[in-house]
């Protein structure tokens, strides 16, 4: 255990992320997914600095786990959780920087397993809601991931990798059409570059996305993040991979995120159709529907210290070695409670099923004890149970249990 207590550095906690949803990378709303998360954590922190307009939080953490990758069987490892989170905002404008790392040293082999993530995000409007102007938003992320996750299974990623993601959007906004909603014409561009291995090997994926929509936006109840009803969206995605080139067209309509006048409830209702062209042509229905419920914010009989979420997504995923698109279905469910405070309980379930490859079922219960909650100290235990319904080589993701014990100090 002596390695687990090496000098600690600073580490990020992404505000209000749950184990089941922390890795959520939705395919239908690449230009929108981070809009709300930019503003989380600016108020209500017990420790750290958050005065509503500025944010600075650090985390010192140590962990013991039995991690695994496609090349390494489970073995006891100890390590650190390191990073920082800082942001500023004024009105609807916000800028934020995050960086964190998980470092594990495997006892039996001496190998080091790492995950590094750095993010920059921002949103700037040139006019108030209902005024003629432009909304500009951008996101940059660099990550190195050695432990494969369920989302990697969904993307048929079989090896540790490094990835660079950049997204930008300009939206011309216009007059109000009711008391809150106003016209928006967003145009977005995104690019992803993925390299083999965490040290940056050969490029295994280059993906470009262009998207345009006609929509209505609203900052409901003076929230600083906006909601969006898309009357129509057209998206073009192009891949360049070692096996060749592929592309897809997608149409979409629906709500990116709505609050149906019920505090604590958020809904996603997105529907569309995709035409894909790789080694073979295909087409089909795509969707993302879901609900997040935070009962702490509700004002009716079910209010209480509980959180729940349920999401379903249907799309296509590209097998980069064969240049074939395969249908993908994903389900995510989560429940958590602090009813036994200072104990926090949670459990998530995730299913990723890829046509002709198989499915991965993941159950992730978690318990955390916060004996000194006012000081930001938390002791947590998490168990990840993975079961595959097929042993196809493309599915290469370990099915072993993944145990993690962590001691975190948020400050």
mmCIF file of C-alpha atoms in Angstrom:
data_model
loop_
_atom_site.group_PDB
_atom_site.id
_atom_site.type_symbol
_atom_site.label_atom_id
_atom_site.label_comp_id
_atom_site.label_asym_id
_atom_site.label_seq_id
_atom_site.Cartn_x
_atom_site.Cartn_y
_atom_site.Cartn_z
ATOM 1 C CA UNK A 1 0.000 0.000 0.000
ATOM 2 C CA UNK A 2 2.984 2.339 0.228
ATOM 3 C CA UNK A 3 2.543 3.332 -3.435
ATOM 4 C CA UNK A 4 -1.016 4.490 -2.773
ATOM 5 C CA UNK A 5 0.183 7.301 -0.525
ATOM 6 C CA UNK A 6 2.651 8.988 -2.823
ATOM 7 C CA UNK A 7 2.478 12.806 -2.772
ATOM 8 C CA UNK A 8 -0.994 13.729 -3.926
ATOM 9 C CA UNK A 9 -1.817 16.353 -6.540
ATOM 10 C CA UNK A 10 -5.117 17.969 -7.417
ATOM 11 C CA UNK A 11 -8.006 16.132 -9.078
ATOM 12 C CA UNK A 12 -11.309 17.025 -10.699
ATOM 13 C CA UNK A 13 -14.778 15.950 -9.668
ATOM 14 C CA UNK A 14 -17.315 16.611 -12.427
ATOM 15 C CA UNK A 15 -20.268 18.126 -10.602
ATOM 16 C CA UNK A 16 -23.281 15.885 -10.098
ATOM 17 C CA UNK A 17 -22.057 13.151 -12.468
ATOM 18 C CA UNK A 18 -23.313 9.668 -11.598
ATOM 19 C CA UNK A 19 -21.386 6.434 -12.195
ATOM 20 C CA UNK A 20 -23.927 5.274 -14.757
ATOM 21 C CA UNK A 21 -23.940 8.465 -16.778
ATOM 22 C CA UNK A 22 -20.502 9.986 -16.330
ATOM 23 C CA UNK A 23 -19.258 8.541 -19.610
ATOM 24 C CA UNK A 24 -22.322 9.480 -21.612
ATOM 25 C CA UNK A 25 -21.305 10.484 -25.145
ATOM 26 C CA UNK A 26 -24.575 10.785 -27.071
ATOM 27 C CA UNK A 27 -24.474 10.486 -30.839
ATOM 28 C CA UNK A 28 -27.526 12.546 -31.783
ATOM 29 C CA UNK A 29 -26.624 15.799 -30.052
ATOM 30 C CA UNK A 30 -22.871 16.247 -30.398
ATOM 31 C CA UNK A 31 -23.297 20.029 -30.554
ATOM 32 C CA UNK A 32 -25.501 20.235 -27.480
ATOM 33 C CA UNK A 33 -24.527 17.560 -24.962
ATOM 34 C CA UNK A 34 -22.328 19.770 -22.773
ATOM 35 C CA UNK A 35 -24.510 22.880 -22.729
ATOM 36 C CA UNK A 36 -26.026 22.300 -19.313
ATOM 37 C CA UNK A 37 -22.928 20.826 -17.674
ATOM 38 C CA UNK A 38 -20.981 24.051 -18.151
ATOM 39 C CA UNK A 39 -23.009 25.751 -15.409
ATOM 40 C CA UNK A 40 -23.119 22.954 -12.841
ATOM 41 C CA UNK A 41 -21.241 23.447 -9.585
ATOM 42 C CA UNK A 42 -21.049 27.261 -9.543
ATOM 43 C CA UNK A 43 -23.325 27.361 -6.476
ATOM 44 C CA UNK A 44 -24.024 25.118 -3.505
ATOM 45 C CA UNK A 45 -20.572 23.612 -2.962
ATOM 46 C CA UNK A 46 -19.840 22.744 0.653
ATOM 47 C CA UNK A 47 -16.108 23.122 0.153
ATOM 48 C CA UNK A 48 -13.978 24.793 -2.461
ATOM 49 C CA UNK A 49 -14.815 28.183 -3.913
ATOM 50 C CA UNK A 50 -18.085 28.868 -5.760
ATOM 51 C CA UNK A 51 -19.751 32.261 -5.469
ATOM 52 C CA UNK A 52 -22.159 31.920 -8.388
ATOM 53 C CA UNK A 53 -19.849 33.653 -10.852
ATOM 54 C CA UNK A 54 -16.534 31.902 -10.155
ATOM 55 C CA UNK A 55 -15.633 28.299 -9.422
ATOM 56 C CA UNK A 56 -12.488 26.579 -8.189
ATOM 57 C CA UNK A 57 -12.467 23.047 -6.805
ATOM 58 C CA UNK A 58 -9.658 20.564 -6.254
ATOM 59 C CA UNK A 59 -9.688 16.914 -5.239
ATOM 60 C CA UNK A 60 -6.993 14.869 -3.536
ATOM 61 C CA UNK A 61 -7.701 11.168 -3.939
ATOM 62 C CA UNK A 62 -6.197 7.714 -3.477
ATOM 63 C CA UNK A 63 -7.620 4.431 -4.777
ATOM 64 C CA UNK A 64 -7.175 0.663 -4.710
ATOM 65 C CA UNK A 65 -8.639 -1.342 -7.614
ATOM 66 C CA UNK A 66 -8.359 -4.485 -9.745
ATOM 67 C CA UNK A 67 -8.395 -2.852 -13.195
ATOM 68 C CA UNK A 68 -8.222 -4.687 -16.493
ATOM 69 C CA UNK A 69 -7.727 -3.960 -20.184
ATOM 70 C CA UNK A 70 -7.806 -6.175 -23.232
ATOM 71 C CA UNK A 71 -4.140 -7.024 -22.656
ATOM 72 C CA UNK A 72 -4.019 -7.292 -18.881
ATOM 73 C CA UNK A 73 -5.885 -9.640 -16.574
ATOM 74 C CA UNK A 74 -7.276 -8.226 -13.323
ATOM 75 C CA UNK A 75 -4.629 -7.611 -10.679
ATOM 76 C CA UNK A 76 -4.511 -5.513 -7.531
ATOM 77 C CA UNK A 77 -3.356 -1.975 -8.157
ATOM 78 C CA UNK A 78 -3.039 1.222 -6.149
ATOM 79 C CA UNK A 79 -2.931 4.779 -7.310
ATOM 80 C CA UNK A 80 -4.094 8.375 -7.276
ATOM 81 C CA UNK A 81 -6.963 10.526 -8.564
ATOM 82 C CA UNK A 82 -5.593 13.876 -9.667
ATOM 83 C CA UNK A 83 -6.896 17.151 -11.282
ATOM 84 C CA UNK A 84 -8.754 20.525 -11.013
ATOM 85 C CA UNK A 85 -11.915 22.382 -12.109
ATOM 86 C CA UNK A 86 -12.142 26.157 -12.638
ATOM 87 C CA UNK A 87 -14.634 28.443 -14.351
ATOM 88 C CA UNK A 88 -16.047 31.953 -14.662
ATOM 89 C CA UNK A 89 -19.432 33.142 -15.870
ATOM 90 C CA UNK A 90 -21.485 36.266 -16.271
ATOM 91 C CA UNK A 91 -25.112 36.182 -17.308
ATOM 92 C CA UNK A 92 -25.465 33.384 -19.868
ATOM 93 C CA UNK A 93 -21.787 33.467 -20.859
ATOM 94 C CA UNK A 94 -19.480 30.892 -19.298
ATOM 95 C CA UNK A 95 -15.919 29.601 -19.684
ATOM 96 C CA UNK A 96 -14.603 26.547 -17.912
ATOM 97 C CA UNK A 97 -11.457 24.394 -17.790
ATOM 98 C CA UNK A 98 -11.214 20.906 -16.330
ATOM 99 C CA UNK A 99 -8.359 18.432 -16.061
ATOM 100 C CA UNK A 100 -8.073 15.156 -14.201
ATOM 101 C CA UNK A 101 -6.155 11.900 -14.109
ATOM 102 C CA UNK A 102 -6.525 8.403 -12.685
ATOM 103 C CA UNK A 103 -3.178 6.692 -12.092
ATOM 104 C CA UNK A 104 -2.861 3.044 -11.087
ATOM 105 C CA UNK A 105 0.244 0.916 -10.501
ATOM 106 C CA UNK A 106 -0.277 -2.851 -10.896
ATOM 107 C CA UNK A 107 1.491 -4.785 -8.147
ATOM 108 C CA UNK A 108 2.212 -7.999 -10.061
ATOM 109 C CA UNK A 109 3.633 -6.437 -13.213
ATOM 110 C CA UNK A 110 4.729 -2.952 -12.208
ATOM 111 C CA UNK A 111 2.728 -1.550 -15.119
ATOM 112 C CA UNK A 112 1.046 1.823 -14.841
ATOM 113 C CA UNK A 113 -2.522 2.278 -16.054
ATOM 114 C CA UNK A 114 -3.568 5.839 -16.756
ATOM 115 C CA UNK A 115 -6.523 7.943 -17.758
ATOM 116 C CA UNK A 116 -5.941 11.603 -18.542
ATOM 117 C CA UNK A 117 -8.674 14.025 -19.592
ATOM 118 C CA UNK A 118 -8.457 17.779 -20.231
ATOM 119 C CA UNK A 119 -11.441 19.899 -21.296
ATOM 120 C CA UNK A 120 -12.057 23.504 -22.322
ATOM 121 C CA UNK A 121 -15.610 24.710 -22.858
ATOM 122 C CA UNK A 122 -17.357 28.018 -23.381
ATOM 123 C CA UNK A 123 -20.586 29.737 -24.419
ATOM 124 C CA UNK A 124 -20.930 33.394 -25.442
ATOM 125 C CA UNK A 125 -24.149 35.173 -26.583
ATOM 126 C CA UNK A 126 -24.089 38.564 -28.312
ATOM 127 C CA UNK A 127 -27.750 39.359 -27.610
ATOM 128 C CA UNK A 128 -30.304 38.696 -24.832
ATOM 129 C CA UNK A 129 -33.086 36.151 -25.445
ATOM 130 C CA UNK A 130 -35.386 37.515 -28.134
ATOM 131 C CA UNK A 131 -32.771 39.859 -29.596
ATOM 132 C CA UNK A 132 -31.057 39.480 -32.953
ATOM 133 C CA UNK A 133 -27.546 38.155 -32.497
ATOM 134 C CA UNK A 134 -25.314 35.085 -32.356
ATOM 135 C CA UNK A 135 -24.705 32.319 -29.821
ATOM 136 C CA UNK A 136 -21.181 30.882 -30.025
ATOM 137 C CA UNK A 137 -20.093 27.766 -28.187
ATOM 138 C CA UNK A 138 -17.012 25.536 -28.345
ATOM 139 C CA UNK A 139 -15.655 22.429 -26.644
ATOM 140 C CA UNK A 140 -12.186 20.891 -26.757
ATOM 141 C CA UNK A 141 -11.222 17.612 -25.126
ATOM 142 C CA UNK A 142 -8.033 15.547 -25.088
ATOM 143 C CA UNK A 143 -8.135 12.145 -23.389
ATOM 144 C CA UNK A 144 -5.949 9.074 -22.988
ATOM 145 C CA UNK A 145 -7.862 5.993 -21.844
ATOM 146 C CA UNK A 146 -6.206 2.710 -20.955
ATOM 147 C CA UNK A 147 -9.142 0.968 -19.271
ATOM 148 C CA UNK A 148 -11.928 0.231 -21.734
ATOM 149 C CA UNK A 149 -15.481 1.240 -20.789
ATOM 150 C CA UNK A 150 -18.973 0.222 -22.012
ATOM 151 C CA UNK A 151 -19.000 3.167 -24.430
ATOM 152 C CA UNK A 152 -15.820 1.791 -25.991
ATOM 153 C CA UNK A 153 -17.618 -1.516 -26.533
ATOM 154 C CA UNK A 154 -20.421 0.407 -28.263
ATOM 155 C CA UNK A 155 -17.843 2.079 -30.541
ATOM 156 C CA UNK A 156 -16.075 -1.286 -31.164
ATOM 157 C CA UNK A 157 -12.876 0.114 -29.683
ATOM 158 C CA UNK A 158 -10.677 -2.823 -28.677
ATOM 159 C CA UNK A 159 -7.452 -1.223 -27.487
ATOM 160 C CA UNK A 160 -6.380 1.644 -25.210
ATOM 161 C CA UNK A 161 -6.360 4.917 -27.130
ATOM 162 C CA UNK A 162 -5.794 8.658 -27.195
ATOM 163 C CA UNK A 163 -8.500 10.920 -28.607
ATOM 164 C CA UNK A 164 -8.892 14.594 -29.487
ATOM 165 C CA UNK A 165 -12.433 15.991 -29.847
ATOM 166 C CA UNK A 166 -13.292 19.519 -30.989
ATOM 167 C CA UNK A 167 -16.808 20.898 -31.384
ATOM 168 C CA UNK A 168 -17.965 24.367 -32.329
ATOM 169 C CA UNK A 169 -21.323 25.932 -33.055
ATOM 170 C CA UNK A 170 -22.572 29.318 -34.240
ATOM 171 C CA UNK A 171 -26.300 29.939 -33.955
ATOM 172 C CA UNK A 172 -28.052 32.974 -35.386
ATOM 173 C CA UNK A 173 -30.862 33.835 -32.967
ATOM 174 C CA UNK A 174 -33.887 36.013 -33.538
ATOM 175 C CA UNK A 175 -37.191 37.202 -32.105
ATOM 176 C CA UNK A 176 -39.377 35.583 -29.482
ATOM 177 C CA UNK A 177 -42.209 33.342 -30.660
ATOM 178 C CA UNK A 178 -43.751 33.007 -27.190
ATOM 179 C CA UNK A 179 -42.901 34.241 -23.688
ATOM 180 C CA UNK A 180 -39.632 32.259 -23.527
ATOM 181 C CA UNK A 181 -38.766 30.569 -26.849
ATOM 182 C CA UNK A 182 -36.940 32.373 -29.662
ATOM 183 C CA UNK A 183 -35.809 31.415 -33.166
ATOM 184 C CA UNK A 184 -32.366 29.798 -33.551
ATOM 185 C CA UNK A 185 -30.504 28.617 -36.663
ATOM 186 C CA UNK A 186 -27.469 26.662 -35.381
ATOM 187 C CA UNK A 187 -24.597 25.511 -37.602
ATOM 188 C CA UNK A 188 -21.977 23.215 -36.096
ATOM 189 C CA UNK A 189 -18.713 21.502 -36.939
ATOM 190 C CA UNK A 190 -16.944 18.729 -35.018
ATOM 191 C CA UNK A 191 -13.750 16.777 -35.553
ATOM 192 C CA UNK A 192 -12.379 13.704 -33.812
ATOM 193 C CA UNK A 193 -8.894 12.218 -34.126
ATOM 194 C CA UNK A 194 -8.174 8.907 -32.389
ATOM 195 C CA UNK A 195 -4.723 7.369 -31.985
ATOM 196 C CA UNK A 196 -3.824 3.828 -31.017
ATOM 197 C CA UNK A 197 -2.515 3.455 -27.443
ATOM 198 C CA UNK A 198 -2.218 6.112 -24.721
ATOM 199 C CA UNK A 199 1.218 7.261 -25.872
ATOM 200 C CA UNK A 200 -0.088 8.222 -29.294
ATOM 201 C CA UNK A 201 0.493 5.572 -31.974
ATOM 202 C CA UNK A 202 -0.999 5.350 -35.455
ATOM 203 C CA UNK A 203 -4.136 7.313 -36.300
ATOM 204 C CA UNK A 204 -7.049 4.855 -36.248
ATOM 205 C CA UNK A 205 -9.952 7.258 -36.826
ATOM 206 C CA UNK A 206 -10.513 10.698 -38.312
ATOM 207 C CA UNK A 207 -14.144 11.817 -38.130
ATOM 208 C CA UNK A 208 -15.692 15.097 -39.304
ATOM 209 C CA UNK A 209 -19.257 16.200 -38.608
ATOM 210 C CA UNK A 210 -21.213 19.112 -40.069
ATOM 211 C CA UNK A 211 -24.711 19.851 -38.778
ATOM 212 C CA UNK A 212 -27.379 22.498 -39.400
ATOM 213 C CA UNK A 213 -30.797 22.951 -37.797
ATOM 214 C CA UNK A 214 -33.876 25.122 -37.546
ATOM 215 C CA UNK A 215 -34.872 25.313 -33.907
ATOM 216 C CA UNK A 216 -36.480 27.181 -31.024
ATOM 217 C CA UNK A 217 -34.389 27.933 -27.936
ATOM 218 C CA UNK A 218 -35.410 29.057 -24.475
ATOM 219 C CA UNK A 219 -33.760 29.983 -21.184
ATOM 220 C CA UNK A 220 -36.670 28.779 -19.066
ATOM 221 C CA UNK A 221 -37.262 30.255 -15.617
ATOM 222 C CA UNK A 222 -34.103 32.356 -16.009
ATOM 223 C CA UNK A 223 -31.874 29.268 -16.146
ATOM 224 C CA UNK A 224 -28.470 30.047 -17.606
ATOM 225 C CA UNK A 225 -28.510 26.955 -19.839
ATOM 226 C CA UNK A 226 -30.890 26.758 -22.758
ATOM 227 C CA UNK A 227 -33.432 24.209 -23.921
ATOM 228 C CA UNK A 228 -33.979 23.486 -27.589
ATOM 229 C CA UNK A 229 -36.823 22.215 -29.785
ATOM 230 C CA UNK A 230 -35.489 21.185 -33.183
ATOM 231 C CA UNK A 231 -37.981 21.437 -36.021
ATOM 232 C CA UNK A 232 -35.367 19.877 -38.333
ATOM 233 C CA UNK A 233 -31.678 18.985 -38.252
ATOM 234 C CA UNK A 234 -29.482 17.579 -41.008
ATOM 235 C CA UNK A 235 -26.094 16.063 -40.170
ATOM 236 C CA UNK A 236 -23.279 14.767 -42.358
ATOM 237 C CA UNK A 237 -20.575 12.550 -40.806
ATOM 238 C CA UNK A 238 -17.401 11.427 -42.632
ATOM 239 C CA UNK A 239 -14.891 8.845 -41.386
ATOM 240 C CA UNK A 240 -11.356 8.147 -42.550
ATOM 241 C CA UNK A 241 -10.011 4.908 -41.074
ATOM 242 C CA UNK A 242 -7.254 2.462 -42.087
ATOM 243 C CA UNK A 243 -9.821 0.305 -43.924
ATOM 244 C CA UNK A 244 -11.023 3.232 -46.067
ATOM 245 C CA UNK A 245 -13.702 5.920 -45.997
ATOM 246 C CA UNK A 246 -17.335 5.906 -44.864
ATOM 247 C CA UNK A 247 -20.047 8.488 -44.370
ATOM 248 C CA UNK A 248 -23.542 8.939 -42.976
ATOM 249 C CA UNK A 249 -26.452 11.366 -43.343
ATOM 250 C CA UNK A 250 -28.831 11.866 -40.423
ATOM 251 C CA UNK A 251 -32.056 13.754 -39.960
ATOM 252 C CA UNK A 252 -33.432 14.616 -36.543
ATOM 253 C CA UNK A 253 -36.241 16.416 -34.787
ATOM 254 C CA UNK A 254 -37.430 16.667 -31.214
ATOM 255 C CA UNK A 255 -36.459 18.155 -27.883
ATOM 256 C CA UNK A 256 -32.786 18.257 -26.929
ATOM 257 C CA UNK A 257 -33.721 18.900 -23.314
ATOM 258 C CA UNK A 258 -36.995 20.072 -21.844
ATOM 259 C CA UNK A 259 -38.337 20.848 -18.405
ATOM 260 C CA UNK A 260 -42.118 20.248 -18.434
ATOM 261 C CA UNK A 261 -42.791 22.830 -15.698
ATOM 262 C CA UNK A 262 -41.917 20.180 -13.106
ATOM 263 C CA UNK A 263 -38.858 21.153 -11.042
ATOM 264 C CA UNK A 264 -36.287 18.372 -10.952
ATOM 265 C CA UNK A 265 -37.381 16.708 -14.224
ATOM 266 C CA UNK A 266 -35.426 16.795 -17.495
ATOM 267 C CA UNK A 267 -36.540 14.964 -20.654
ATOM 268 C CA UNK A 268 -34.897 14.073 -23.986
ATOM 269 C CA UNK A 269 -37.108 13.231 -26.977
ATOM 270 C CA UNK A 270 -35.070 12.940 -30.181
ATOM 271 C CA UNK A 271 -36.131 11.029 -33.293
ATOM 272 C CA UNK A 272 -34.526 10.713 -36.712
ATOM 273 C CA UNK A 273 -33.442 8.581 -39.649
ATOM 274 C CA UNK A 274 -29.925 7.697 -40.788
ATOM 275 C CA UNK A 275 -28.466 6.666 -44.134
ATOM 276 C CA UNK A 276 -25.011 5.084 -43.806
ATOM 277 C CA UNK A 277 -22.518 4.137 -46.514
ATOM 278 C CA UNK A 278 -19.450 2.060 -45.736
ATOM 279 C CA UNK A 279 -18.611 -1.368 -47.106
ATOM 280 C CA UNK A 280 -22.373 -1.608 -47.673
ATOM 281 C CA UNK A 281 -25.305 0.827 -47.657
ATOM 282 C CA UNK A 282 -27.904 0.754 -44.899
ATOM 283 C CA UNK A 283 -30.517 2.988 -43.334
ATOM 284 C CA UNK A 284 -32.748 2.974 -40.305
ATOM 285 C CA UNK A 285 -34.487 4.695 -37.422
ATOM 286 C CA UNK A 286 -32.337 6.436 -34.786
ATOM 287 C CA UNK A 287 -33.485 7.921 -31.496
ATOM 288 C CA UNK A 288 -32.528 9.093 -28.045
ATOM 289 C CA UNK A 289 -35.132 9.294 -25.301
ATOM 290 C CA UNK A 290 -34.584 9.667 -21.597
ATOM 291 C CA UNK A 291 -35.439 11.229 -18.281
ATOM 292 C CA UNK A 292 -33.385 12.588 -15.384
ATOM 293 C CA UNK A 293 -35.185 13.108 -12.078
ATOM 294 C CA UNK A 294 -33.726 14.899 -9.078
ATOM 295 C CA UNK A 295 -36.311 14.530 -6.327
ATOM 296 C CA UNK A 296 -34.459 17.029 -4.140
ATOM 297 C CA UNK A 297 -35.697 19.828 -6.410
ATOM 298 C CA UNK A 298 -39.292 18.667 -6.730
ATOM 299 C CA UNK A 299 -42.223 20.496 -5.212
ATOM 300 C CA UNK A 300 -44.718 17.668 -5.000
ATOM 301 C CA UNK A 301 -45.386 14.544 -2.942
ATOM 302 C CA UNK A 302 -42.400 12.535 -4.247
ATOM 303 C CA UNK A 303 -39.716 15.016 -3.192
ATOM 304 C CA UNK A 304 -36.839 13.588 -1.187
ATOM 305 C CA UNK A 305 -33.095 12.847 -1.238
ATOM 306 C CA UNK A 306 -33.235 10.690 -4.374
ATOM 307 C CA UNK A 307 -31.955 10.816 -7.965
ATOM 308 C CA UNK A 308 -32.920 8.612 -10.899
ATOM 309 C CA UNK A 309 -32.254 8.429 -14.628
ATOM 310 C CA UNK A 310 -33.264 6.238 -17.571
ATOM 311 C CA UNK A 311 -32.012 6.644 -21.148
ATOM 312 C CA UNK A 312 -32.345 4.681 -24.396
ATOM 313 C CA UNK A 313 -30.399 5.309 -27.588
ATOM 314 C CA UNK A 314 -30.570 3.641 -30.993
ATOM 315 C CA UNK A 315 -28.013 4.443 -33.686
ATOM 316 C CA UNK A 316 -25.351 2.959 -35.979
ATOM 317 C CA UNK A 317 -21.741 2.252 -35.025
ATOM 318 C CA UNK A 318 -18.828 1.772 -37.435
ATOM 319 C CA UNK A 319 -16.549 -1.279 -37.298
ATOM 320 C CA UNK A 320 -13.387 0.489 -38.449
ATOM 321 C CA UNK A 321 -11.510 -2.705 -39.401
ATOM 322 C CA UNK A 322 -14.244 -3.876 -41.793
ATOM 323 C CA UNK A 323 -15.814 -0.507 -42.701
ATOM 324 C CA UNK A 324 -19.254 -1.922 -41.915
ATOM 325 C CA UNK A 325 -21.970 -0.064 -40.019
ATOM 326 C CA UNK A 326 -23.816 -2.091 -37.397
ATOM 327 C CA UNK A 327 -26.948 -1.223 -35.476
ATOM 328 C CA UNK A 328 -26.403 -0.166 -31.885
ATOM 329 C CA UNK A 329 -28.823 -0.122 -28.953
ATOM 330 C CA UNK A 330 -27.880 1.346 -25.578
ATOM 331 C CA UNK A 331 -29.764 1.470 -22.288
ATOM 332 C CA UNK A 332 -28.667 3.352 -19.158
ATOM 333 C CA UNK A 333 -30.487 3.326 -15.807
ATOM 334 C CA UNK A 334 -29.377 4.836 -12.505
ATOM 335 C CA UNK A 335 -30.743 5.336 -8.998
ATOM 336 C CA UNK A 336 -29.045 7.045 -6.070
ATOM 337 C CA UNK A 337 -30.054 8.286 -2.630
ATOM 338 C CA UNK A 338 -28.656 10.113 0.389
ATOM 339 C CA UNK A 339 -31.591 9.115 2.617
ATOM 340 C CA UNK A 340 -29.105 7.410 4.950
ATOM 341 C CA UNK A 341 -26.849 10.472 5.129
ATOM 342 C CA UNK A 342 -23.851 10.520 5.677
ATOM 343 C CA UNK A 343 -24.027 7.360 3.522
ATOM 344 C CA UNK A 344 -24.660 7.723 -0.214
ATOM 345 C CA UNK A 345 -25.983 4.714 -2.148
ATOM 346 C CA UNK A 346 -26.245 4.258 -5.890
ATOM 347 C CA UNK A 347 -26.619 1.602 -8.546
ATOM 348 C CA UNK A 348 -26.380 1.848 -12.329
ATOM 349 C CA UNK A 349 -27.164 -0.564 -15.140
ATOM 350 C CA UNK A 350 -25.954 -0.242 -18.720
ATOM 351 C CA UNK A 351 -26.528 -2.334 -21.834
ATOM 352 C CA UNK A 352 -24.688 -1.883 -25.116
ATOM 353 C CA UNK A 353 -25.799 -4.248 -27.867
ATOM 354 C CA UNK A 354 -24.144 -4.234 -31.305
ATOM 355 C CA UNK A 355 -25.728 -6.133 -34.181
ATOM 356 C CA UNK A 356 -23.753 -9.272 -35.188
ATOM 357 C CA UNK A 357 -21.297 -8.680 -32.338
ATOM 358 C CA UNK A 358 -23.260 -9.205 -29.143
ATOM 359 C CA UNK A 359 -24.117 -7.332 -25.994
ATOM 360 C CA UNK A 360 -22.418 -6.116 -22.860
ATOM 361 C CA UNK A 361 -24.377 -5.881 -19.593
ATOM 362 C CA UNK A 362 -22.849 -3.784 -16.813
ATOM 363 C CA UNK A 363 -24.167 -3.459 -13.250
ATOM 364 C CA UNK A 364 -22.378 -0.953 -11.031
ATOM 365 C CA UNK A 365 -23.433 -0.653 -7.371
ATOM 366 C CA UNK A 366 -21.728 1.977 -5.237
ATOM 367 C CA UNK A 367 -21.661 3.001 -1.594
ATOM 368 C CA UNK A 368 -19.908 6.042 -0.183
ATOM 369 C CA UNK A 369 -19.474 7.205 3.399
ATOM 370 C CA UNK A 370 -19.063 10.924 4.032
ATOM 371 C CA UNK A 371 -18.057 11.133 7.713
ATOM 372 C CA UNK A 372 -16.840 14.705 7.300
ATOM 373 C CA UNK A 373 -19.117 15.950 4.527
ATOM 374 C CA UNK A 374 -18.533 19.589 5.472
ATOM 375 C CA UNK A 375 -14.820 19.048 4.879
ATOM 376 C CA UNK A 376 -15.340 17.266 1.548
ATOM 377 C CA UNK A 377 -14.053 13.851 2.678
ATOM 378 C CA UNK A 378 -15.632 10.765 1.077
ATOM 379 C CA UNK A 379 -14.755 7.072 1.304
ATOM 380 C CA UNK A 380 -16.311 5.052 -1.509
ATOM 381 C CA UNK A 381 -16.528 1.460 -2.744
ATOM 382 C CA UNK A 382 -17.668 0.598 -6.272
ATOM 383 C CA UNK A 383 -18.129 -2.778 -7.943
ATOM 384 C CA UNK A 384 -18.533 -3.152 -11.705
ATOM 385 C CA UNK A 385 -20.004 -6.455 -12.913
ATOM 386 C CA UNK A 386 -19.667 -7.058 -16.660
ATOM 387 C CA UNK A 387 -21.342 -9.884 -18.567
ATOM 388 C CA UNK A 388 -21.019 -10.374 -22.312
ATOM 389 C CA UNK A 389 -23.682 -12.189 -24.321
ATOM 390 C CA UNK A 390 -21.236 -12.980 -27.140
ATOM 391 C CA UNK A 391 -17.499 -13.689 -27.391
ATOM 392 C CA UNK A 392 -17.026 -12.135 -30.816
ATOM 393 C CA UNK A 393 -13.475 -10.873 -31.266
ATOM 394 C CA UNK A 394 -14.732 -7.391 -32.115
ATOM 395 C CA UNK A 395 -16.238 -7.173 -28.651
ATOM 396 C CA UNK A 396 -12.850 -7.468 -26.929
ATOM 397 C CA UNK A 397 -13.677 -6.060 -23.507
ATOM 398 C CA UNK A 398 -13.011 -7.969 -20.275
ATOM 399 C CA UNK A 399 -15.987 -9.475 -18.468
ATOM 400 C CA UNK A 400 -14.240 -9.666 -15.099
ATOM 401 C CA UNK A 401 -15.441 -7.845 -12.016
ATOM 402 C CA UNK A 402 -13.899 -4.435 -11.432
ATOM 403 C CA UNK A 403 -13.578 -3.377 -7.784
ATOM 404 C CA UNK A 404 -12.541 0.095 -6.645
ATOM 405 C CA UNK A 405 -11.991 1.565 -3.194
ATOM 406 C CA UNK A 406 -11.288 5.295 -3.075
ATOM 407 C CA UNK A 407 -10.598 7.973 -0.490
ATOM 408 C CA UNK A 408 -11.303 11.459 -1.854
ATOM 409 C CA UNK A 409 -10.920 14.908 -0.380
ATOM 410 C CA UNK A 410 -12.758 17.622 -2.270
ATOM 411 C CA UNK A 411 -11.449 21.075 -1.410
#
